[in-house]
Amino acid sequence: MMEILTGNELTTGATVYLDKAGHWVEDLQAARLFAKEEAEARDAAIAASKATGHIISLEIETVNVVDGLIVPVRLRERIRASGPTVPVFERQHLSEDAHVSI
Amino acid sequence: MYRYDEFDASFVRGRTAQFADQVKRRISGELSEDQFRPLRLMNGLYLQLHAYMLRIAVPYGTLNSRQLRKLAYIARTYDRGYGHFTTRQNIQFNWPKLKDVPEILEHLASVEMHSIQTSGNCIRNITTDQFAGAAADEIIDPRPVAEILRQWSSLHPEFSYLPRKFKIAMSGAPSDRAAIRFHDIGLQAATNAAGEIGWEVWVGGGMGRTPMVAKMINGYVPHEHLLAYLESILRVYNRYGRRDNKFKARIKILVHEEGLETIKGQVEAEFAEIRGGVLTLPQEELDRISAYFAPPPFETLPATRIDVAREKILDAAYGDWLENNINSHREPGYASVTVSLKPIGKPPGDATAEQMEVVADLAEHYSFDELRVTHEQNLVLPHVKISDLRAVYDALVAAGLADGNAGLITDIICCPGLDYCALANARSIPISQSISQRFAKQERQKQIGELKIKISGCINACGHHHVGHIGILGVEKKGGELYQITLGGDATENASVGKILGPGFEAEAVPDAIERLVDFYIERRESPEEPFIAAVRRLGEAPFKEALYGNG
């Protein structure tokens, strides 16, 4: 099991994930995976993200990697990653000025 | 309906400007999220799973066509073309962007609407009977007093930080269509020995993780003392309600733990202090507010019987709609129409911008420009001439809103659940859809008769599962969703809380489970005239439990 960081972008409310380059992006599959022993790096990323003031409801989520795909353990997170299931709606997208990096 | 006076208009304009400034300061970084969060919540702006959600107050569930058209405009311009009507007679938009919210609030203010006190530990939107001012069985139209309570409770300086949120519901008719016994305070119109009309006051009802039926704290409070009496209750609650534990902070817990007599004594002591003071409601003021709710200029029409049997032969769907979606009106020749927001297989309570516009047009042309939102997540055209029913129906058919299922098994209350809600443990919309599809056939629904199914995706019970004749509660188990089934709840004057029948079901098994309960009811009812809830009361839960799980 690994961990990822997720939150919502301030201006759009869109669900976002921290990627390897330190950008907060919409794609779950681009999320940076933190191993157990990377807690320090993870916590530093959380602190840096909080400092931007633009990522809210920031959470650590546990995931599995199944056939190369990141699959959150919690159903809640799988729904956050895909959008409402019925009727199916596209997720909220980031607007041009809503890209956040650390 | 009520029109803002200069004070209301400037108050709402001021709040809108204040929030616009707060949003600007949040985006610029001047305000932190910790500072901003309570400010946005005070303006009805939540963060859900996928986006923000804006909850807009519909005071006592009353709208006019201009307001509904504005909601349609907001849905189309700032959201995704639809809105969700809630069990508190409000509307929610699921996809607004933070930077657009000040503009949305400006649009709302232009039609005398806002989002104030749709969140937070304050007195929330006061709800009423959706047929207020129209129902044949009404003692008094509750809306003038509801409006006075709205004015009293809006930004009440003493009650802006209560131990927990506080909900008031009112019914002016003996048939309780507003679930008043499941609110923090329920007000039921009553008459005294002299035949004067006042209010029976119920306190300490609620759902959530600890469902309670309210207890009657006073059998008759006259209009003039109602504000002072309610202020007394709120003061006792504000002083003694628990602030140490969010889950025990509602007034229902205080009433339950301290006992009704203790609370009553405290309320009476407070009331004795403030009775006859500034909160006395002068008759002139009640008359002034009541004038806003004067009956529309009804035509003098002969009493008209709707020949449902004949209409059914001519057009079965129209006949079914007449049978189920029409409520008796106090004025001869008129009826109230329930516009079902429960089309088979669709999310309960959702309406598209186009549908809102159709209903707004119908209200303008056929219902004296009046509309209502029901706590069962439907809309109502309260004052329609019986001779216009066919035209209204035809327009609803074209808009996909003519399901004749009001009060039937597919007229399901359902919270947004885990598809949207940050608090939910399980999805509820797909469950409502699968049940609605299973019982879609009108003949089958008719065979079953009145049966209220209510679904919540977590123990907070926004979907009112505790008071469903059949209630469904979604829970999380081992990372998946499981659904518990309750039986025997009732939100009316015969209030009761449903009981859990046994182990939960996987989502796919829920429609079969409901069908087993329904089939057992049909088999064991005394006659087709005995409703489901009456059969449950007569037979008890045990045989239903056996029908559901077998006798092993």
XYZ file of C-alpha atoms in Angstrom, chain A residues 86-87, chain B residues 48 53 55 84-88 92 94 342 346-350 375-377 412-433 453-465 472-475 483:
61
model
C -25.422 8.412 -11.626
C -26.067 10.208 -13.786
C -18.369 18.599 -1.371
C -22.162 23.246 -3.350
C -27.508 25.929 -0.906
C -31.427 19.776 -6.711
C -34.463 20.472 -4.500
C -33.945 19.321 -0.929
C -35.913 17.962 2.011
C -35.725 21.407 3.621
C -28.720 23.212 -4.109
C -23.541 21.110 -7.139
C -39.318 11.649 -9.479
C -33.864 9.791 -12.405
C -32.243 11.354 -9.319
C -35.017 12.425 -6.921
C -35.437 16.184 -6.611
C -33.383 17.189 -9.644
C -40.016 18.522 1.657
C -40.563 15.351 -0.357
C -38.533 16.956 -3.162
C -38.757 8.423 -3.113
C -36.958 10.926 -0.884
C -33.236 10.514 -1.352
C -30.175 12.449 -0.228
C -27.289 13.118 -2.663
C -25.277 10.373 -0.953
C -21.724 9.407 -1.794
C -22.079 10.582 -5.384
C -21.733 14.148 -4.091
C -21.682 14.441 -0.325
C -18.486 14.673 1.709
C -20.221 13.168 4.755
C -21.840 10.159 3.071
C -20.741 6.564 3.550
C -22.691 5.041 0.681
C -24.445 6.073 -2.509
C -28.170 6.632 -2.359
C -29.176 7.905 -5.820
C -28.418 4.556 -7.563
C -30.524 2.751 -4.951
C -33.469 5.064 -5.580
C -33.079 4.554 -9.311
C -39.520 4.958 0.730
C -36.795 7.251 2.033
C -33.075 6.735 1.499
C -30.054 8.207 3.289
C -26.406 7.631 2.446
C -25.281 8.070 6.041
C -26.571 8.263 9.590
C -27.123 12.013 9.351
C -30.422 11.013 7.718
C -30.839 13.864 5.221
C -32.902 11.370 3.202
C -35.279 10.934 6.183
C -34.882 7.139 6.221
C -32.968 2.553 3.614
C -29.711 3.566 5.262
C -26.436 3.207 3.406
C -23.471 2.271 5.569
C -27.899 -0.998 2.992
